[in-house]
Amino acid sequence: LGIHALLTVTITLSTVTAAAWSENEVPGENEYPPLWDLAPENLLDFPVKDNKIVINAWNYQERLGVYKSLLNASAKYFSAFGPQNTGNILWGLPLQHGWQFRTGRLADPSGETSCGYEDGDLLCQSIRSWWSCMNYYLAVIPFLGAVEAGLFGQLPFEVEISPPEEQKDDFCYSVADCWSRMPKLMDDWKAFFEVNNVIFFSPYIFSSFKLDDALGLMWNAHVTSIAYALPKFQDSLKYLSDPEANFGEDWSVAVDFLAATHFHTDLPTINKFQVFLPPRILVEGDVLQSISDFSPEQNKVLVSLRGLHKANKLTGGLLLKLWQKAMSTEAARKIGRKLIESLTSS
């Protein structure tokens, strides 16, 4: 049953044609997240108060600056994998966040505030947004793990993240605070940046550097973050329509399957992949496979993600375990990525 379901989903995904991709090519100006040029370049571009670098992670532009700082500081590790840092495997994080911003997923879904809306504070990220809360664990935690790993060198000030107005206990705000509350998450992200740092500064080790190894560490930390955050923000799904809430959960399951393949998360790959994600929030009345303002490919991907989630649930998680076992070698992971990348390749 599990293998049959996985094959069914794979075949469905593979029906996306090259013609469809050529019609939906990402224009040059959209290759980077919205407002990327306006985001802080490095940590010293953020405000300094009381001898602390203070970052408001509930402002889209400042959270984007966290990502931009990570991309700039880690560029040296990935220079061999693409020009102008395009081969950096951390691109998947800000590009996903940019898609969330562009499609309105970071705004207050309850409609009780103007947070995230054009007629209010467009750059505000709502504490009631499931997507924004989940993303915190894929932005602030990696960032603080990188600070602890020494990615930014010896900083002249401590780093502090401003707390939200509500649900303060659901988040952490400094290296020490995060270590005390969620040591496993911090350890996994620190390990990713630390290993890359050691590799880069050792010429002997760098000569045998494998992108697959770096991707493995990154995805390990990524899925750990999601697994930690999912139960914490389950109640936030109540603010979403049923189709959107289902899609969010479907997407979180799909990430586990992507992770098993060490899916490449560089700039060009993620840009191609995101063309097939929903271009707006799903609302009541949206029926999968026949959403009129979505492309046929976007409809197919939504149906496929739903099917993958259901199949994995019906098998008690066995489908994911079988997939992970099948992806246990580098050669197998390459085949797995090819299956997934058929979404965007000719």
Short mmCIF file of C-alpha atoms in Angstrom, two decimals:
data_model
loop_
_atom_site.label_atom_id
_atom_site.label_comp_id
_atom_site.label_asym_id
_atom_site.label_seq_id
_atom_site.Cartn_x
_atom_site.Cartn_y
_atom_site.Cartn_z
CA LEU A 1 0.00 0.00 0.00
CA GLY A 2 2.75 2.45 0.99
CA ILE A 3 4.87 1.84 -2.10
CA HIS A 4 1.80 2.02 -4.35
CA ALA A 5 0.77 5.35 -2.82
CA LEU A 6 4.25 6.78 -3.23
CA LEU A 7 4.41 5.69 -6.86
CA THR A 8 0.99 7.22 -7.49
CA VAL A 9 2.10 10.54 -6.06
CA THR A 10 5.38 10.45 -7.98
CA ILE A 11 3.60 9.74 -11.27
CA THR A 12 1.18 12.60 -10.61
CA LEU A 13 4.03 15.00 -9.91
CA SER A 14 5.85 13.83 -13.02
CA THR A 15 2.95 14.83 -15.28
CA VAL A 16 4.04 18.46 -15.05
CA THR A 17 5.36 19.25 -18.52
CA ALA A 18 8.23 21.31 -19.81
CA ALA A 19 5.74 23.50 -21.65
CA ALA A 20 4.07 24.38 -18.37
CA TRP A 21 7.38 25.47 -16.92
CA SER A 22 8.20 27.68 -19.87
CA GLU A 23 4.86 29.45 -19.43
CA ASN A 24 5.50 30.09 -15.74
CA GLU A 25 9.18 31.01 -15.75
CA VAL A 26 10.20 33.16 -12.85
CA PRO A 27 10.97 36.69 -14.09
CA GLY A 28 14.37 38.07 -13.19
CA GLU A 29 13.00 40.59 -10.68
CA ASN A 30 11.32 37.78 -8.75
CA GLU A 31 14.39 35.61 -8.34
CA TYR A 32 14.97 37.02 -4.87
CA PRO A 33 12.48 37.37 -2.01
CA PRO A 34 10.38 40.57 -2.02
CA LEU A 35 12.29 43.58 -0.60
CA TRP A 36 15.55 41.63 -0.57
CA ASP A 37 17.56 44.71 -1.62
CA LEU A 38 16.14 46.69 1.31
CA ALA A 39 16.89 44.08 3.99
CA PRO A 40 19.88 44.61 6.34
CA GLU A 41 23.10 43.26 4.83
CA ASN A 42 24.82 42.18 8.04
CA LEU A 43 24.34 42.15 11.80
CA LEU A 44 25.75 45.62 12.41
CA ASP A 45 23.05 47.07 10.13
CA PHE A 46 20.47 46.28 12.83
CA PRO A 47 19.79 48.73 15.69
CA VAL A 48 22.09 48.55 18.71
CA LYS A 49 20.46 49.25 22.08
CA ASP A 50 22.06 48.84 25.51
CA ASN A 51 25.09 47.16 23.90
CA LYS A 52 22.90 44.59 22.16
CA ILE A 53 22.06 44.06 18.49
CA VAL A 54 18.27 44.07 18.61
CA ILE A 55 16.28 42.34 15.86
CA ASN A 56 12.52 42.51 15.49
CA ALA A 57 11.77 39.12 13.95
CA TRP A 58 8.06 40.05 13.67
CA ASN A 59 8.90 42.58 10.98
CA TYR A 60 9.25 40.92 7.58
CA GLN A 61 12.14 43.13 6.45
CA GLU A 62 14.15 42.49 9.63
CA ARG A 63 13.54 38.74 9.55
CA LEU A 64 14.62 38.85 5.93
CA GLY A 65 17.76 40.64 7.13
CA VAL A 66 18.49 37.67 9.40
CA TYR A 67 18.45 35.44 6.33
CA LYS A 68 20.51 37.89 4.29
CA SER A 69 23.15 38.00 7.02
CA LEU A 70 23.27 34.18 7.04
CA LEU A 71 23.59 34.03 3.25
CA ASN A 72 26.36 36.63 3.16
CA ALA A 73 28.35 35.13 6.04
CA SER A 74 28.14 31.59 4.65
CA ALA A 75 28.85 32.51 1.02
CA LYS A 76 32.49 31.40 1.34
CA TYR A 77 31.41 27.79 1.93
CA PHE A 78 29.48 27.46 -1.31
CA SER A 79 31.44 29.53 -3.83
CA ALA A 80 32.29 26.38 -5.80
CA PHE A 81 28.62 25.54 -6.36
CA GLY A 82 27.38 28.59 -8.25
CA PRO A 83 28.29 32.20 -9.13
CA GLN A 84 27.31 35.11 -6.87
CA ASN A 85 26.35 32.77 -4.02
CA THR A 86 23.49 31.22 -6.04
CA GLY A 87 24.68 27.74 -5.03
CA ASN A 88 24.28 28.44 -1.31
CA ILE A 89 21.96 25.78 0.14
CA LEU A 90 20.47 28.24 2.64
CA TRP A 91 18.51 29.98 -0.15
CA GLY A 92 15.53 27.70 0.41
CA LEU A 93 14.76 29.39 3.74
CA PRO A 94 14.42 33.06 2.64
CA LEU A 95 12.81 32.10 -0.67
CA GLN A 96 10.11 30.14 1.17
CA HIS A 97 9.62 33.08 3.51
CA GLY A 98 9.37 35.45 0.57
CA TRP A 99 6.67 33.24 -0.97
CA GLN A 100 4.78 33.34 2.33
CA PHE A 101 4.96 37.15 2.37
CA ARG A 102 4.02 37.53 -1.30
CA THR A 103 0.96 35.29 -0.93
CA GLY A 104 -0.34 36.97 2.24
CA ARG A 105 0.39 34.06 4.56
CA LEU A 106 2.20 36.19 7.16
CA ALA A 107 -0.72 38.59 7.75
CA ASP A 108 -3.22 38.25 10.60
CA PRO A 109 -5.56 35.49 9.39
CA SER A 110 -8.18 36.38 12.01
CA GLY A 111 -8.70 39.78 10.39
CA GLU A 112 -8.85 41.40 13.84
CA THR A 113 -5.76 43.54 13.25
CA SER A 114 -4.19 45.25 10.24
CA CYS A 115 -0.92 43.35 10.75
CA GLY A 116 0.46 42.33 7.37
CA TYR A 117 -2.10 44.16 5.24
CA GLU A 118 -1.53 46.99 2.77
CA ASP A 119 -3.96 49.30 4.57
CA GLY A 120 -2.12 48.67 7.85
CA ASP A 121 1.43 47.59 8.61
CA LEU A 122 2.39 45.60 5.52
CA LEU A 123 5.71 44.45 6.99
CA CYS A 124 4.15 43.18 10.20
CA GLN A 125 4.22 39.41 10.72
CA SER A 126 1.28 38.27 12.77
CA ILE A 127 1.68 36.11 15.87
CA ARG A 128 -1.61 34.50 14.75
CA SER A 129 -0.12 33.42 11.43
CA TRP A 130 0.68 29.71 11.53
CA TRP A 131 3.18 30.21 8.72
CA SER A 132 4.98 33.05 10.51
CA CYS A 133 5.23 31.15 13.79
CA MET A 134 6.47 27.99 12.08
CA ASN A 135 8.99 30.04 10.10
CA TYR A 136 10.42 31.55 13.30
CA TYR A 137 11.94 28.14 13.98
CA LEU A 138 13.50 28.16 10.51
CA ALA A 139 14.85 31.69 10.82
CA VAL A 140 15.73 32.73 14.37
CA ILE A 141 16.88 29.30 15.58
CA PRO A 142 19.25 28.68 12.61
CA PHE A 143 20.50 32.24 12.97
CA LEU A 144 21.28 31.94 16.68
CA GLY A 145 22.84 28.53 16.04
CA ALA A 146 25.10 30.23 13.50
CA VAL A 147 26.00 32.96 15.99
CA GLU A 148 26.98 30.30 18.53
CA ALA A 149 28.96 28.39 15.90
CA GLY A 150 31.04 31.49 15.17
CA LEU A 151 29.78 32.08 11.63
CA PHE A 152 29.84 35.85 12.20
CA GLY A 153 33.16 35.84 14.01
CA GLN A 154 33.63 37.72 17.28
CA LEU A 155 30.68 40.11 17.54
CA PRO A 156 31.12 43.37 19.49
CA PHE A 157 27.62 43.03 20.97
CA GLU A 158 25.25 40.30 22.09
CA VAL A 159 22.27 39.54 19.84
CA GLU A 160 18.74 39.83 21.17
CA ILE A 161 15.45 39.05 19.40
CA SER A 162 12.49 41.24 20.33
CA PRO A 163 9.56 39.21 21.76
CA PRO A 164 6.07 39.34 20.22
CA GLU A 165 3.17 40.94 22.07
CA GLU A 166 1.49 37.57 22.64
CA GLN A 167 2.57 33.95 23.16
CA LYS A 168 6.01 34.99 24.42
CA ASP A 169 6.65 31.58 25.98
CA ASP A 170 6.44 29.88 22.56
CA PHE A 171 9.71 31.45 21.39
CA CYS A 172 13.25 32.09 22.55
CA TYR A 173 15.18 35.33 22.14
CA SER A 174 18.94 34.90 22.59
CA VAL A 175 21.63 32.24 22.26
CA ALA A 176 21.54 31.47 25.98
CA ASP A 177 17.73 31.49 26.13
CA CYS A 178 17.41 29.13 23.17
CA TRP A 179 20.09 26.77 24.51
CA SER A 180 18.23 26.48 27.81
CA ARG A 181 14.81 25.93 26.22
CA MET A 182 15.50 23.94 23.06
CA PRO A 183 19.04 22.51 23.16
CA LYS A 184 18.38 19.85 20.49
CA LEU A 185 17.36 22.45 17.89
CA MET A 186 20.28 24.70 18.69
CA ASP A 187 22.68 21.78 18.65
CA ASP A 188 21.53 20.61 15.21
CA TRP A 189 21.79 24.06 13.63
CA LYS A 190 25.09 24.80 15.34
CA ALA A 191 26.42 21.47 14.02
CA PHE A 192 25.55 22.45 10.45
CA PHE A 193 27.39 25.78 10.62
CA GLU A 194 30.24 24.44 12.75
CA VAL A 195 31.04 21.53 10.42
CA ASN A 196 31.03 23.81 7.38
CA ASN A 197 33.28 26.25 9.24
CA VAL A 198 35.80 23.50 10.07
CA ILE A 199 35.71 22.19 6.51
CA PHE A 200 36.28 25.61 4.99
CA PHE A 201 39.28 26.46 7.13
CA SER A 202 40.99 23.10 6.66
CA PRO A 203 42.40 22.84 3.09
CA TYR A 204 42.81 19.05 3.42
CA ILE A 205 39.20 18.51 4.46
CA PHE A 206 37.87 21.08 1.97
CA SER A 207 39.31 19.09 -0.90
CA SER A 208 36.94 16.25 -0.01
CA PHE A 209 33.96 18.51 0.80
CA LYS A 210 30.68 16.96 -0.31
CA LEU A 211 27.59 19.04 -0.95
CA ASP A 212 25.50 15.98 -0.08
CA ASP A 213 26.97 15.96 3.44
CA ALA A 214 26.20 19.64 3.97
CA LEU A 215 22.65 19.12 2.70
CA GLY A 216 22.22 16.19 5.07
CA LEU A 217 23.15 18.31 8.09
CA MET A 218 20.98 21.21 6.93
CA TRP A 219 17.92 19.02 6.31
CA ASN A 220 18.40 17.22 9.63
CA ALA A 221 18.19 20.56 11.44
CA HIS A 222 15.32 21.70 9.22
CA VAL A 223 13.03 18.74 9.97
CA THR A 224 13.92 18.90 13.67
CA SER A 225 12.75 22.53 13.74
CA ILE A 226 9.46 21.66 12.05
CA ALA A 227 8.84 18.65 14.28
CA TYR A 228 9.38 20.83 17.35
CA ALA A 229 7.18 23.69 16.15
CA LEU A 230 4.24 21.69 14.70
CA PRO A 231 2.55 20.69 17.98
CA LYS A 232 3.34 24.08 19.52
CA PHE A 233 1.31 25.97 16.89
CA GLN A 234 -1.46 23.47 16.22
CA ASP A 235 -4.00 25.92 17.67
CA SER A 236 -2.99 28.58 15.14
CA LEU A 237 -4.52 26.46 12.36
CA LYS A 238 -7.97 27.45 13.67
CA TYR A 239 -7.51 30.89 12.11
CA LEU A 240 -7.13 29.36 8.64
CA SER A 241 -9.71 27.97 6.24
CA ASP A 242 -9.91 24.19 6.16
CA PRO A 243 -8.22 24.02 2.72
CA GLU A 244 -5.35 26.27 3.88
CA ALA A 245 -4.92 24.43 7.19
CA ASN A 246 -4.83 21.12 5.33
CA PHE A 247 -2.29 22.50 2.89
CA GLY A 248 -0.04 23.70 5.73
CA GLU A 249 -0.04 20.25 7.30
CA ASP A 250 0.40 18.58 3.90
CA TRP A 251 3.41 20.79 3.23
CA SER A 252 5.02 19.98 6.58
CA VAL A 253 4.77 16.25 5.78
CA ALA A 254 6.11 16.76 2.26
CA VAL A 255 9.21 18.45 3.72
CA ASP A 256 10.14 15.16 5.40
CA PHE A 257 10.08 13.43 2.01
CA LEU A 258 12.14 16.22 0.44
CA ALA A 259 14.63 16.07 3.29
CA ALA A 260 15.25 12.36 2.79
CA THR A 261 16.55 13.07 -0.73
CA HIS A 262 18.85 15.89 0.46
CA PHE A 263 16.89 18.06 -1.98
CA HIS A 264 19.00 20.88 -3.38
CA THR A 265 17.97 24.21 -1.91
CA ASP A 266 20.03 26.59 -4.00
CA LEU A 267 18.60 29.73 -5.59
CA PRO A 268 17.73 28.44 -9.10
CA THR A 269 16.27 25.11 -7.93
CA ILE A 270 13.97 26.64 -5.31
CA ASN A 271 12.84 29.39 -7.70
CA LYS A 272 11.74 26.78 -10.23
CA PHE A 273 10.11 24.65 -7.57
CA GLN A 274 8.08 27.49 -6.03
CA VAL A 275 6.29 28.25 -9.29
CA PHE A 276 4.08 25.28 -8.48
CA LEU A 277 3.05 26.42 -4.99
CA PRO A 278 -0.32 28.14 -4.43
CA PRO A 279 -0.11 31.85 -5.39
CA ARG A 280 -2.55 32.91 -2.67
CA ILE A 281 -4.06 31.67 0.60
CA LEU A 282 -6.59 28.89 0.12
CA VAL A 283 -10.13 29.85 1.17
CA GLU A 284 -13.36 28.05 1.95
CA GLY A 285 -14.86 26.86 -1.32
CA ASP A 286 -11.50 26.05 -2.91
CA VAL A 287 -11.80 22.48 -4.19
CA LEU A 288 -8.51 20.75 -4.86
CA GLN A 289 -7.82 19.95 -8.49
CA SER A 290 -10.32 22.54 -9.75
CA ILE A 291 -9.26 25.92 -8.32
CA SER A 292 -9.95 28.17 -11.27
CA ASP A 293 -7.29 30.84 -10.67
CA PHE A 294 -4.53 28.26 -10.10
CA SER A 295 -2.59 26.72 -12.96
CA PRO A 296 -3.23 23.03 -13.75
CA GLU A 297 0.20 22.27 -12.32
CA GLN A 298 -0.50 24.11 -9.07
CA ASN A 299 -3.75 22.16 -8.72
CA LYS A 300 -1.92 18.89 -9.37
CA VAL A 301 0.72 19.61 -6.76
CA LEU A 302 -1.91 20.41 -4.12
CA VAL A 303 -3.70 17.14 -4.85
CA SER A 304 -0.42 15.25 -4.76
CA LEU A 305 0.62 16.71 -1.42
CA ARG A 306 -2.78 15.85 0.04
CA GLY A 307 -2.47 12.29 -1.28
CA LEU A 308 1.03 11.93 0.11
CA HIS A 309 -0.08 13.09 3.55
CA LYS A 310 -3.11 10.78 3.58
CA ALA A 311 -1.10 7.78 2.40
CA ASN A 312 1.54 8.35 5.05
CA LYS A 313 -1.14 8.71 7.74
CA LEU A 314 -2.98 5.56 6.61
CA THR A 315 0.24 3.57 6.86
CA GLY A 316 1.04 4.95 10.31
CA GLY A 317 4.11 6.73 8.96
CA LEU A 318 5.40 3.60 7.23
CA LEU A 319 5.45 5.31 3.84
CA LEU A 320 7.92 7.92 5.08
CA LYS A 321 10.06 5.27 6.76
CA LEU A 322 10.19 3.23 3.53
CA TRP A 323 11.11 6.34 1.57
CA GLN A 324 13.82 7.28 4.06
CA LYS A 325 15.23 3.77 3.89
CA ALA A 326 15.18 3.87 0.08
CA MET A 327 17.06 7.20 0.20
CA SER A 328 19.82 5.90 2.50
CA THR A 329 22.60 6.13 -0.10
CA GLU A 330 23.90 9.06 -2.10
CA ALA A 331 23.09 7.31 -5.39
CA ALA A 332 19.51 6.64 -4.30
CA ARG A 333 19.07 10.24 -3.14
CA LYS A 334 20.15 11.43 -6.56
CA ILE A 335 17.37 9.33 -8.13
CA GLY A 336 14.90 10.63 -5.55
CA ARG A 337 15.78 14.22 -6.39
CA LYS A 338 15.34 13.51 -10.08
CA LEU A 339 11.80 12.31 -9.40
CA ILE A 340 10.98 15.46 -7.48
CA GLU A 341 12.80 17.78 -9.88
CA SER A 342 10.67 16.44 -12.72
CA LEU A 343 8.30 19.13 -11.49
CA THR A 344 10.50 21.81 -12.97
CA SER A 345 12.73 20.16 -15.56
CA SER A 346 12.26 19.57 -19.23
#
